PDB file of C-alpha atoms and ligand atoms in Angstrom:
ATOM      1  CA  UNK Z  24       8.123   9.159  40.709  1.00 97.00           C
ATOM      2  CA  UNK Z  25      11.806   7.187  40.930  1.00 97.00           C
ATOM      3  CA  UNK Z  26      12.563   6.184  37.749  1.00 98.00           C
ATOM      4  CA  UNK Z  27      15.157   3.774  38.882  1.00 98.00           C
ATOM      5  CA  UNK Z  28      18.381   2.815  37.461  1.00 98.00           C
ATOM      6  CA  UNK Z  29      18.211  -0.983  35.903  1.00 98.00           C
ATOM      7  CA  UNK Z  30      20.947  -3.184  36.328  1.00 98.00           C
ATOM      8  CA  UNK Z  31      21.835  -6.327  34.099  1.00 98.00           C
ATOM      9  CA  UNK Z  32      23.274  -8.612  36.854  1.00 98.00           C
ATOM     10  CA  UNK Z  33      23.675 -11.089  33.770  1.00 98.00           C
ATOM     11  CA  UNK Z  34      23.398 -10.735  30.081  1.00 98.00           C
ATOM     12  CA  UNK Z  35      23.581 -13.311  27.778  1.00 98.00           C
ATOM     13  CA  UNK Z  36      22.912 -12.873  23.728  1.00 98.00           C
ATOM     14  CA  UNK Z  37      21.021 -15.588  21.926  1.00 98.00           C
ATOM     15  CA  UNK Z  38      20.430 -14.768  19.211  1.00 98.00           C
ATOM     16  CA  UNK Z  39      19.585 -12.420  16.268  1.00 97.00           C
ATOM     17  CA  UNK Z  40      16.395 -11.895  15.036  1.00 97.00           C
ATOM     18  CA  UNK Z  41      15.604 -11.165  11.448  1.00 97.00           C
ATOM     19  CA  UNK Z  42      14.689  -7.048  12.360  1.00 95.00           C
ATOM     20  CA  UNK Z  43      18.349  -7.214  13.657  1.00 96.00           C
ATOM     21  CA  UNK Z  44      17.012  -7.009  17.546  1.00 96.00           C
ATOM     22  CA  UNK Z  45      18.815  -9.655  20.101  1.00 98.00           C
ATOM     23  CA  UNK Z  46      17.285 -12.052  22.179  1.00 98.00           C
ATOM     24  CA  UNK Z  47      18.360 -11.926  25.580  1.00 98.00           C
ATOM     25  CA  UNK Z  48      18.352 -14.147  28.339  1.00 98.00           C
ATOM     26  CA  UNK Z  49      18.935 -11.268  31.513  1.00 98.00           C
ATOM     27  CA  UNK Z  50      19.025 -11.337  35.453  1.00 98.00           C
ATOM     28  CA  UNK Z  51      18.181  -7.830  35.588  1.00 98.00           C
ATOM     29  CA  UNK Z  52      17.715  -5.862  39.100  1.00 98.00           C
ATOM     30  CA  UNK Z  53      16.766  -2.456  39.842  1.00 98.00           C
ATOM     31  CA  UNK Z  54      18.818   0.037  41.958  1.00 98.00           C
ATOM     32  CA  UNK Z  55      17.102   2.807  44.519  1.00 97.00           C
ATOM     33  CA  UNK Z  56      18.842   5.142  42.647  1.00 97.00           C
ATOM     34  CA  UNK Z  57      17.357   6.974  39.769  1.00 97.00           C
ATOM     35  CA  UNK Z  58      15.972   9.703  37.574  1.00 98.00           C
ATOM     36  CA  UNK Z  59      12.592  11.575  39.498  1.00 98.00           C
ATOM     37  CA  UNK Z  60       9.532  12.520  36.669  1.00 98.00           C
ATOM     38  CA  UNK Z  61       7.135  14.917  37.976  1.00 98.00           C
ATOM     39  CA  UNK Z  62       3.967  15.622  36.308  1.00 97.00           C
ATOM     40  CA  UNK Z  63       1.260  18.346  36.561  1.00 96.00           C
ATOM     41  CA  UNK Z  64      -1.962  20.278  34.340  1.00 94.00           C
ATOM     42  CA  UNK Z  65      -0.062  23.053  32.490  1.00 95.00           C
ATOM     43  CA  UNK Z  66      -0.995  25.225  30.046  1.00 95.00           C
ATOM     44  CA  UNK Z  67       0.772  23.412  26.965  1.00 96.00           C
ATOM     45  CA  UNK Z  68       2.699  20.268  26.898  1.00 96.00           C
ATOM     46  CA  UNK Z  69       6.124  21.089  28.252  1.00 97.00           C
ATOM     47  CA  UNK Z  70       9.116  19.651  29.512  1.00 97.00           C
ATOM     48  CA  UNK Z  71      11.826  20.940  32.093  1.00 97.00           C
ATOM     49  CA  UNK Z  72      14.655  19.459  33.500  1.00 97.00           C
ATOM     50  CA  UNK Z  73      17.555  19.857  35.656  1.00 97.00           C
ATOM     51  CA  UNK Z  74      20.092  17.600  37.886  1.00 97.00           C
ATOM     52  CA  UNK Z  75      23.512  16.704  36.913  1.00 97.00           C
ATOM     53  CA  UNK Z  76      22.719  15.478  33.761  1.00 96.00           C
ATOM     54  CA  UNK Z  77      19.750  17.934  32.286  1.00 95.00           C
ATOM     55  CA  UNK Z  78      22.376  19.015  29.584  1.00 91.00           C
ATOM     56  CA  UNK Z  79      22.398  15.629  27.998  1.00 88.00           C
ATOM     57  CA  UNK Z  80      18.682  15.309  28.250  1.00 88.00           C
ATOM     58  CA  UNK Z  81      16.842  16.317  24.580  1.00 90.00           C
ATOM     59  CA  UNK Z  82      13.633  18.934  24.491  1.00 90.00           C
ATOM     60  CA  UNK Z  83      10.146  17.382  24.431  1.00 93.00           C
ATOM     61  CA  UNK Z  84       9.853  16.736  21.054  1.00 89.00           C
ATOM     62  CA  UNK Z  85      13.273  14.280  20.536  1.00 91.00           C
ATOM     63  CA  UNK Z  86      12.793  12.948  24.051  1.00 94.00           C
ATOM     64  CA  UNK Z  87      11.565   9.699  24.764  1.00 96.00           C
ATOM     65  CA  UNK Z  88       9.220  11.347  27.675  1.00 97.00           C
ATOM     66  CA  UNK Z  89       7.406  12.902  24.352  1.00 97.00           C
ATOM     67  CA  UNK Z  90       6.967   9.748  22.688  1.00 97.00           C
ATOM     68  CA  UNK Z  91       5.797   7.992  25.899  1.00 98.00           C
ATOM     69  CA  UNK Z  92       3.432  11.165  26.063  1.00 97.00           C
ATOM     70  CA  UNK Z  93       2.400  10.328  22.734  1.00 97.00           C
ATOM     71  CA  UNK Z  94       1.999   6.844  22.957  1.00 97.00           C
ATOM     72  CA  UNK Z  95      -0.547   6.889  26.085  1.00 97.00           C
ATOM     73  CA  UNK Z  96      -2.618   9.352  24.443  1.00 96.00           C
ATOM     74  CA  UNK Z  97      -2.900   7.213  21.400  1.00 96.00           C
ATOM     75  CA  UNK Z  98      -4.139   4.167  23.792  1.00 96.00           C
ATOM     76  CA  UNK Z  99      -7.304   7.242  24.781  1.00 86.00           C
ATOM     77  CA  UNK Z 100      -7.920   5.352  28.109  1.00 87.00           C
ATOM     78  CA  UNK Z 101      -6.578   7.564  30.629  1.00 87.00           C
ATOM     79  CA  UNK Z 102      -7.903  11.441  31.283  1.00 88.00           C
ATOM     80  CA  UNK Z 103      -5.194  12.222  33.252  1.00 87.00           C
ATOM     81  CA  UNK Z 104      -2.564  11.879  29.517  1.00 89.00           C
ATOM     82  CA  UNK Z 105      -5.887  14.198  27.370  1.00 91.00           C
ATOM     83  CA  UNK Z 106      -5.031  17.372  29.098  1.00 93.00           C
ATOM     84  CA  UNK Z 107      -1.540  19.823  28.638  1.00 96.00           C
ATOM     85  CA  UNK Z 108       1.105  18.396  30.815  1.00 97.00           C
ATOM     86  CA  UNK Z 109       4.101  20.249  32.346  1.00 97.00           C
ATOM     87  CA  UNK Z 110       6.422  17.443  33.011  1.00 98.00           C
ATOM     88  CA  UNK Z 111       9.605  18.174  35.158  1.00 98.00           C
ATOM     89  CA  UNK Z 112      12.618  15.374  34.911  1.00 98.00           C
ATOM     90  CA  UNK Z 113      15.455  15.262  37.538  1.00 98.00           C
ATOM     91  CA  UNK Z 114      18.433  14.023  35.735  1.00 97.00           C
ATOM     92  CA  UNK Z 115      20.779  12.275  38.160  1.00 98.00           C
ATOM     93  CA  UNK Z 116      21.356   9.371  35.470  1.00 97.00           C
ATOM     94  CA  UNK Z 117      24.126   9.259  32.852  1.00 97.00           C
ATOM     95  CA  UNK Z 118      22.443   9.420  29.196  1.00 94.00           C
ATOM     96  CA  UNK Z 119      23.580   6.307  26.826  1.00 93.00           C
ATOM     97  CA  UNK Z 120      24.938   4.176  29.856  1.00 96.00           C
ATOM     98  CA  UNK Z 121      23.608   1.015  29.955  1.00 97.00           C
ATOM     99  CA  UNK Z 122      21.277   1.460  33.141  1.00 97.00           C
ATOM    100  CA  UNK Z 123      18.152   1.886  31.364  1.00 94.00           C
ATOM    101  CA  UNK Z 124      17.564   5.777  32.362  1.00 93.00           C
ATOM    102  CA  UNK Z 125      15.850   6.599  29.213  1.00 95.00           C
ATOM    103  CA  UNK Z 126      13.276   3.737  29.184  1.00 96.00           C
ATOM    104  CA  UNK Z 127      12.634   4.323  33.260  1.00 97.00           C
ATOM    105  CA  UNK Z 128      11.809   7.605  32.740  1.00 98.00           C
ATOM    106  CA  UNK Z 129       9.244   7.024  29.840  1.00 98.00           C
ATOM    107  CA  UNK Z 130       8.187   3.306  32.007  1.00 98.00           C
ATOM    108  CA  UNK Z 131       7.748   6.216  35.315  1.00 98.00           C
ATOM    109  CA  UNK Z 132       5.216   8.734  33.089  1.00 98.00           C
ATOM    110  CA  UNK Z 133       3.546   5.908  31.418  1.00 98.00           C
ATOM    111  CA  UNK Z 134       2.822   4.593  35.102  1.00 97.00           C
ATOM    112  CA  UNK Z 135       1.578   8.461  36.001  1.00 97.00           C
ATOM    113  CA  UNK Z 136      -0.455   8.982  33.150  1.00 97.00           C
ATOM    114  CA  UNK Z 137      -2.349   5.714  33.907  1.00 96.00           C
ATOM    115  CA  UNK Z 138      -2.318   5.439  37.483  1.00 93.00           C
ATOM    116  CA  UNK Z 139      -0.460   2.385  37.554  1.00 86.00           C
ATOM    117  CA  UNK Z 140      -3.645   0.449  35.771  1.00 94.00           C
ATOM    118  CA  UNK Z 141      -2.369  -2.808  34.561  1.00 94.00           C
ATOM    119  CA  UNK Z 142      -1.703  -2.277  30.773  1.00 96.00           C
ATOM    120  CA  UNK Z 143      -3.241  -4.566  27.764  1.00 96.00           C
ATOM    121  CA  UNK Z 144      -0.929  -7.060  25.890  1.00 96.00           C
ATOM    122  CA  UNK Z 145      -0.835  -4.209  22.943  1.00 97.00           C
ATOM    123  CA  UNK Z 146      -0.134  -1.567  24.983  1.00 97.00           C
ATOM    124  CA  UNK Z 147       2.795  -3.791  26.436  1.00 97.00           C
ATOM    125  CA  UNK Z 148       4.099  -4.302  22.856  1.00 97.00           C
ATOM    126  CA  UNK Z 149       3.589  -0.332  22.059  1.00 98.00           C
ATOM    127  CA  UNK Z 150       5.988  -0.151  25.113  1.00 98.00           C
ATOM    128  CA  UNK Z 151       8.594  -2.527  23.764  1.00 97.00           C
ATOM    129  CA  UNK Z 152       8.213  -0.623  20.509  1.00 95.00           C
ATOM    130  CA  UNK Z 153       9.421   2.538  22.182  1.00 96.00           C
ATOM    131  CA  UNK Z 154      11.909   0.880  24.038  1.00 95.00           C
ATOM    132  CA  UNK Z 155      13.118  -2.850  24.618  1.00 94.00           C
ATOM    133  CA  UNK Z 156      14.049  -2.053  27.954  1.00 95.00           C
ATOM    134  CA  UNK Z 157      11.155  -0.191  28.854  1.00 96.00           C
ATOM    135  CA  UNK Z 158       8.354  -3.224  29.697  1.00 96.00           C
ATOM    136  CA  UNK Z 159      11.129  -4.430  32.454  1.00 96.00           C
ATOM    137  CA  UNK Z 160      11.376  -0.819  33.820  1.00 97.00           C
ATOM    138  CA  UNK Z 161       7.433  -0.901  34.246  1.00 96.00           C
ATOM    139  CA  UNK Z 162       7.494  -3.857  36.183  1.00 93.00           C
ATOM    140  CA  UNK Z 163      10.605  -2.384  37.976  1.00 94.00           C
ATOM    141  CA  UNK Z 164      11.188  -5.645  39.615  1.00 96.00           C
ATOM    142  CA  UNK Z 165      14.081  -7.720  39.580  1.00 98.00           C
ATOM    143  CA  UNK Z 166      13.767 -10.700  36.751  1.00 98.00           C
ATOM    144  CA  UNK Z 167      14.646 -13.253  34.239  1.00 98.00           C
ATOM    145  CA  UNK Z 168      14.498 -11.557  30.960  1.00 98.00           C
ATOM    146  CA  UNK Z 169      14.018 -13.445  27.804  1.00 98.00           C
ATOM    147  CA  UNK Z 170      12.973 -12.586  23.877  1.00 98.00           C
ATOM    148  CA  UNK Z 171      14.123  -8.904  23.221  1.00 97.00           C
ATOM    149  CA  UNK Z 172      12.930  -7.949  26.376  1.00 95.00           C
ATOM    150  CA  UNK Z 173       9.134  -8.625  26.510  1.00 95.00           C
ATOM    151  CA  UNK Z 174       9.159 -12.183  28.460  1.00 97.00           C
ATOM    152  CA  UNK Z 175       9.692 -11.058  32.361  1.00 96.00           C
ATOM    153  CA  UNK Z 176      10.122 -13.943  35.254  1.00 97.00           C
ATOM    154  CA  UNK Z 177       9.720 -11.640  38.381  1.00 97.00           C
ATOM    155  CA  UNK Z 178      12.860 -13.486  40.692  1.00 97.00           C
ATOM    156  CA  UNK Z 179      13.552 -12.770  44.425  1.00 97.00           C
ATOM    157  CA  UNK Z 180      16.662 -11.744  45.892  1.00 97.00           C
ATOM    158  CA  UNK Z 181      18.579 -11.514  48.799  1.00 97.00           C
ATOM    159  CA  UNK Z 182      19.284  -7.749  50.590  1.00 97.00           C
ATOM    160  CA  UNK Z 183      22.022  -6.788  48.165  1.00 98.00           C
ATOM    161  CA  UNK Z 184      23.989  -3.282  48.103  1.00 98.00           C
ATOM    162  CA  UNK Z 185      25.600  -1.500  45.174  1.00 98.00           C
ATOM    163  CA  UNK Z 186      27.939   0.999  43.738  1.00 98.00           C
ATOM    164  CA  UNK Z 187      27.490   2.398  40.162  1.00 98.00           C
ATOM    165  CA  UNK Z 188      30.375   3.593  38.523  1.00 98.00           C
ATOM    166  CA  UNK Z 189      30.340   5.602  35.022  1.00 98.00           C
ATOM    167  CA  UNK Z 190      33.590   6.820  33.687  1.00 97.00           C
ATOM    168  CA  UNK Z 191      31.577   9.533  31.856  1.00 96.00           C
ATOM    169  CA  UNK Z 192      31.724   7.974  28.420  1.00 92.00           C
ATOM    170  CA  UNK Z 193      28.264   7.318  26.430  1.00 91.00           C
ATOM    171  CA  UNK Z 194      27.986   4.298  24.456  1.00 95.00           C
ATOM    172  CA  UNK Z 195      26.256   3.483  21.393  1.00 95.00           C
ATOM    173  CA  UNK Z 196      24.009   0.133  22.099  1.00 96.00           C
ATOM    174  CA  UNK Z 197      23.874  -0.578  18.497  1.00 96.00           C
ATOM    175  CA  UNK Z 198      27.440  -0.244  18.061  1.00 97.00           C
ATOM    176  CA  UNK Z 199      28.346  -2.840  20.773  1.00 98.00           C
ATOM    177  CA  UNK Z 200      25.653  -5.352  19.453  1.00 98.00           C
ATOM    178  CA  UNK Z 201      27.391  -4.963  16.183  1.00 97.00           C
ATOM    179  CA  UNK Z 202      30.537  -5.634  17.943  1.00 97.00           C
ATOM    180  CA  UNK Z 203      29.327  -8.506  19.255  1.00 97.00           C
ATOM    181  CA  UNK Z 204      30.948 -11.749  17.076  1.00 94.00           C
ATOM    182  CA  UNK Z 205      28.802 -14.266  18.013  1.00 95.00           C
ATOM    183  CA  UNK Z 206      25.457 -13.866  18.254  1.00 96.00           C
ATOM    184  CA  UNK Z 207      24.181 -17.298  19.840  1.00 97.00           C
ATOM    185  CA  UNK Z 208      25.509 -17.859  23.341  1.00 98.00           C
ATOM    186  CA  UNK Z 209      24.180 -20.383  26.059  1.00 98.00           C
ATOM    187  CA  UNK Z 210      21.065 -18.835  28.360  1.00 98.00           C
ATOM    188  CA  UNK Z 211      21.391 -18.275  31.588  1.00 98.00           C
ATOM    189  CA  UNK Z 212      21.772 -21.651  33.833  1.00 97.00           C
ATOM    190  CA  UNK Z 213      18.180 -22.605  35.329  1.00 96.00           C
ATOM    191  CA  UNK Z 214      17.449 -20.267  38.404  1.00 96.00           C
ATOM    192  CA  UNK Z 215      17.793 -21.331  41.613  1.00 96.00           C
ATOM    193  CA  UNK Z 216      17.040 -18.784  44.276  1.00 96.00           C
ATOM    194  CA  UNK Z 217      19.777 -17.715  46.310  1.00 97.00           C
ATOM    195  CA  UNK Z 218      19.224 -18.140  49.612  1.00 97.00           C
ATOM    196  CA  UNK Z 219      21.678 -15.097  51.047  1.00 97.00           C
ATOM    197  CA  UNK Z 220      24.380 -12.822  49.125  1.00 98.00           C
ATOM    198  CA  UNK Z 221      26.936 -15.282  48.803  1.00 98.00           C
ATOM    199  CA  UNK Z 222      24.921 -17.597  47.024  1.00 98.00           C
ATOM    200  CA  UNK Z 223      23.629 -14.894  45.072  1.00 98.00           C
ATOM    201  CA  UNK Z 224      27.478 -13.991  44.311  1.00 98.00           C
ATOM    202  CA  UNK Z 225      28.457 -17.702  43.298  1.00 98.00           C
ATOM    203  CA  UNK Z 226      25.023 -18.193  40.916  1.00 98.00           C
ATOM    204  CA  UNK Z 227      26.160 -15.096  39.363  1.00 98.00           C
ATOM    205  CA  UNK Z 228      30.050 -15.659  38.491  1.00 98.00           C
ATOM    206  CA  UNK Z 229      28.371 -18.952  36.281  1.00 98.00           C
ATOM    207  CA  UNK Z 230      26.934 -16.126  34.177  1.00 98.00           C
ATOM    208  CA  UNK Z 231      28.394 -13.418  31.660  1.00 98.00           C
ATOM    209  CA  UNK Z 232      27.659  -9.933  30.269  1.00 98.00           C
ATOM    210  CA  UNK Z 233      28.379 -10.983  26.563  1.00 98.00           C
ATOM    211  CA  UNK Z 234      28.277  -7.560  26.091  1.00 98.00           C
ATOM    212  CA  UNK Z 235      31.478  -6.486  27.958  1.00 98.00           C
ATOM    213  CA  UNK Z 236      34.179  -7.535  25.472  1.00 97.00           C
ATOM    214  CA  UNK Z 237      33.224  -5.075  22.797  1.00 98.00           C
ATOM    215  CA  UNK Z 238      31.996  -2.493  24.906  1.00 98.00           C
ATOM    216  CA  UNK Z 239      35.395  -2.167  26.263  1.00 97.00           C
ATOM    217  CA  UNK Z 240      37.105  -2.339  23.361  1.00 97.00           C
ATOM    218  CA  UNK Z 241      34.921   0.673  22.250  1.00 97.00           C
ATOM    219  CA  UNK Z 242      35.104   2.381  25.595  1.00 96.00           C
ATOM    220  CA  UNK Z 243      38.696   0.996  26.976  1.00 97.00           C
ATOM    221  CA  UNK Z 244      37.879   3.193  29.822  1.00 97.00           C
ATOM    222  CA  UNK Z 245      35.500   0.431  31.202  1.00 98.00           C
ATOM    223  CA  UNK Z 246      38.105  -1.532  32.326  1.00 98.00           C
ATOM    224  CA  UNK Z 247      39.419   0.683  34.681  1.00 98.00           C
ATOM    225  CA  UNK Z 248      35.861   1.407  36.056  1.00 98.00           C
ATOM    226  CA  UNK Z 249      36.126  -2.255  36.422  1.00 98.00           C
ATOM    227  CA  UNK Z 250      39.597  -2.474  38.198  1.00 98.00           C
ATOM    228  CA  UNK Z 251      38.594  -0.337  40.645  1.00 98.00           C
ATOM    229  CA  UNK Z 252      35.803  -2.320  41.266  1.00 98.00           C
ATOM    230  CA  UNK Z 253      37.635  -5.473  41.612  1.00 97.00           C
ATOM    231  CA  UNK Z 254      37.812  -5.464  45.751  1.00 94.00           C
ATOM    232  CA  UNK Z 255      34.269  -6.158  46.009  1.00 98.00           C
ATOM    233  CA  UNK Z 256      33.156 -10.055  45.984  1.00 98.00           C
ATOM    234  CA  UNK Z 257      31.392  -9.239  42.682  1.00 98.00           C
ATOM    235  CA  UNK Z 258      31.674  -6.699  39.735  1.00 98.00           C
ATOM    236  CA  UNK Z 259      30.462  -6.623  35.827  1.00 98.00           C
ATOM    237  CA  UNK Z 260      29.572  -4.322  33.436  1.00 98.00           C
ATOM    238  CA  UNK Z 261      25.725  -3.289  33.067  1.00 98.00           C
ATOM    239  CA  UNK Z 262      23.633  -3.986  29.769  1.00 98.00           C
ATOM    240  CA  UNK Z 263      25.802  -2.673  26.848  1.00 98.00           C
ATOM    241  CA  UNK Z 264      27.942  -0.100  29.073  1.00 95.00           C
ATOM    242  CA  UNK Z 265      29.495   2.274  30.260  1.00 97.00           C
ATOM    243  CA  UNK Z 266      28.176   2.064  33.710  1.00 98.00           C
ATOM    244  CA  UNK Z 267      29.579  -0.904  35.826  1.00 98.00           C
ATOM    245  CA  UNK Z 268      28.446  -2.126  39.271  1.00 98.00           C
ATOM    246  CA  UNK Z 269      29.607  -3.953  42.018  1.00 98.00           C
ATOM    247  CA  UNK Z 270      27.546  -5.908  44.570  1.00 98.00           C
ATOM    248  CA  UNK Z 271      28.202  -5.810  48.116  1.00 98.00           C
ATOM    249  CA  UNK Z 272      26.226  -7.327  51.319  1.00 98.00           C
ATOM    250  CA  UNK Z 273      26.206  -4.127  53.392  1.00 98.00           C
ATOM    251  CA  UNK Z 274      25.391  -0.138  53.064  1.00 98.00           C
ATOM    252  CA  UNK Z 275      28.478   0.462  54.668  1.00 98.00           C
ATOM    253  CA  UNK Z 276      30.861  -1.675  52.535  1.00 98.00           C
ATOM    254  CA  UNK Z 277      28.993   0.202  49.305  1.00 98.00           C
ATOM    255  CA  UNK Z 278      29.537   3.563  50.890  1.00 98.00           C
ATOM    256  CA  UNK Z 279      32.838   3.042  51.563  1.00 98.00           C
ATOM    257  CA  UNK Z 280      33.900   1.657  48.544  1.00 98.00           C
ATOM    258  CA  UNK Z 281      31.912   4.307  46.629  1.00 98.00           C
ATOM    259  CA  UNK Z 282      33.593   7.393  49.019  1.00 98.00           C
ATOM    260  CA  UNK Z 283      37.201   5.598  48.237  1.00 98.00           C
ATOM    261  CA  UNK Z 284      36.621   5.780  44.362  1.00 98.00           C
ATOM    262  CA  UNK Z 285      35.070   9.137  44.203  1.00 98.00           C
ATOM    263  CA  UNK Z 286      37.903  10.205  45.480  1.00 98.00           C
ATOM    264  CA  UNK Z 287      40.420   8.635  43.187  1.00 98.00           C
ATOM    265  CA  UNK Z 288      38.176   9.689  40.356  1.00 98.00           C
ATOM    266  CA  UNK Z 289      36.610  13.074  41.130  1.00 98.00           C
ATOM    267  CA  UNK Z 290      35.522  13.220  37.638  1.00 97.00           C
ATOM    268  CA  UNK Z 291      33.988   9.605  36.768  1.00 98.00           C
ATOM    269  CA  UNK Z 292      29.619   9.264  37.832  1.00 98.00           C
ATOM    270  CA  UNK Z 293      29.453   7.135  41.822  1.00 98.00           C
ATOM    271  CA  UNK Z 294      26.654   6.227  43.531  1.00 98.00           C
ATOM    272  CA  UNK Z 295      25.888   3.777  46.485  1.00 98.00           C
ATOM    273  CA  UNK Z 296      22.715   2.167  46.565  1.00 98.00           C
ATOM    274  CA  UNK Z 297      20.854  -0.432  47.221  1.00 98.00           C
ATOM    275  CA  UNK Z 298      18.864  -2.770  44.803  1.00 97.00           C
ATOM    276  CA  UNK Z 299      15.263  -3.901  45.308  1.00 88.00           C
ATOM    277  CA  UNK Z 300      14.428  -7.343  46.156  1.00 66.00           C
TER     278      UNK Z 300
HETATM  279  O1  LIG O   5      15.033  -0.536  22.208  1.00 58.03           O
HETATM  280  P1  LIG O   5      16.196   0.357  22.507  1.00 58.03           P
HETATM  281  O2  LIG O   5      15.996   1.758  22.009  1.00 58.03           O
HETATM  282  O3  LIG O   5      16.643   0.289  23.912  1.00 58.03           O
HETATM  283  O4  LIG O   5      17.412  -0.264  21.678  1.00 58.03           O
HETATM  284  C1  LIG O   5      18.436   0.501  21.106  1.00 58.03           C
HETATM  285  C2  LIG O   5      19.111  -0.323  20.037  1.00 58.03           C
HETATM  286  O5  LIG O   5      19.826  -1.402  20.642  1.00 58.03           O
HETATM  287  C3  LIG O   5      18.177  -0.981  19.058  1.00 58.03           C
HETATM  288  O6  LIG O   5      17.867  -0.123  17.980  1.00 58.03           O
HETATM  289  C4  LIG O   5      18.985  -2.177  18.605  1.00 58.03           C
HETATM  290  O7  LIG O   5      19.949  -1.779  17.636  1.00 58.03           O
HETATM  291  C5  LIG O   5      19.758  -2.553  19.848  1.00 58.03           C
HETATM  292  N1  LIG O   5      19.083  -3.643  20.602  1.00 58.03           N
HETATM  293  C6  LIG O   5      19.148  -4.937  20.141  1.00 58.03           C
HETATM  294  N2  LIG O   5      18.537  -5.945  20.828  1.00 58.03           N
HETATM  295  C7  LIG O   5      17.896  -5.686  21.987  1.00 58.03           C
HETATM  296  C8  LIG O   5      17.818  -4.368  22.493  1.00 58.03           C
HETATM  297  C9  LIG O   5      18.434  -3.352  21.769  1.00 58.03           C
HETATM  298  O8  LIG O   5      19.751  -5.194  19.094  1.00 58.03           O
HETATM  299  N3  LIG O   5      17.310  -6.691  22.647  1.00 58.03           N
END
């Protein structure tokens, strides 16, 4: 199963609540590029991985695919999460980048292990528990995202195309929050649905990723991911970086803009894609 790459096409902080999590008000979209979970009986619970980033993925045990694991078999509803699983991950994602990798893979086996069942309000906050990202990356459609992640307005958008760009830096999301000055920023202005990609494009440049200023004074490198963005009608930084995107309306402008900064930067993380209305 894809577990897909999730995009903050907005991201404004509201506020702080008392257990130090942030409330959020989030456009958030999901990219057709992603991590691939693979389940199947085995002998004893195990976990195998490759793709470019297997390296930076943790054994079973300190891996959020075990606690997912975990967590289902605690809920004792579904037969398929009772037996010894071998579970193979395909790491194409960057690890600590701000795209969600780590909750979409434990949102894909969740969604394996129960067969896509609908899951109860306490199994929803179990999820959120394990992840504040993770109940978005179940519904895997884009939204308005509101509390610390739990509140999800599914929103439609136009055919929109993408290029990721990750100078190979991880980031620390506490460290950024902590960066963060002020806490209590304006929500997002009330949604109005974009009827095509330019209106899409001038909804979002009335929004912010709050998140950007002291991610890239942490990572300074995320302003040059940025500049060579900056062709594209629209570019920001993703949830609380590295990874930054930039929205296009067609494959070909992504792929060529992707190809062109590949090049220039044989060593930073590109992909073209496309996100999912
Ligand atoms: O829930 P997740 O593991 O993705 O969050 C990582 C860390 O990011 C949290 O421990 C918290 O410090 C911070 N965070 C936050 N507010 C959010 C989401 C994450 O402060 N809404």
């Amino acid at each position: 199963m894809l577990a897909r790459a999730k995009l903050n096409l907005s991201l404004h902080v509201t506020g702080q609540r008392a257990d130090g999590y942030h409330l959020l008000s989030s456009l958030v979209a999901f990219a057709d590029v992603g991590d691939e979970v693979r389940i199947e009986p085995g002998q004893k619970d195990t976990l195998t991985v490759d793709g470019p980033f297997a390296n930076a993925a943790p054994p079973l045990a300190g891996n959020i695919l075990g606690q997912a694991l975990a967590m289902v078999r605690r809920w004792n509803l579904d037969a398929l999460a009772r037996e010894p699983l071998s579970i193979h991950l395909t790491k194409n994602l960057p690890v600590a980048s701000g795209i969600g990798g780590g909750s979409a893979d434990a949102a894909a086996l969740v969604a394996l292990l129960t067969a896509g069942r609908p899951l109860s309000d306490s199994e929803m906050a179990d999820c959120l528990s394990l992840g504040a990202d993770l109940p978005m990356c179940l519904t895997g459609r884009s939204a308005i995202v509101g509390g610390i992640g739990e509140e999800n307005r599914p929103v439609a958008l136009p055919e929109t195309h993408v290029v990721l760009v990750n100078p190979g830096a991880e980031v620390s999301t506490p460290a950024v929050f902590k960066a963060l000055p002020d806490k209590t920023n304006a929500p997002l202005p009330p949604w109005v649905e974009p009827r095509d990609f330019a209106e899409l494009v001038t909804c979002l440049k009335t929004t912010r990723n709050d998140l950007m200023k002291p991610a890239v004074r942490l990572v300074p490198d995320i302003q040059n991911c940025l500049k060579a963005l900056a062709d594209a009608p629209f570019a920001r930084m993703s949830g609380s970086g590295a990874t930054c995107f930039a929205l296009l309306e067609t494959e070909s402008g992504a792929e060529n803009l992707a190809g062109r900064i590949q090049s220039a930067h044989p060593n930073w993380w590109v992909q073209a894609g496309r996100l999912s209305t």
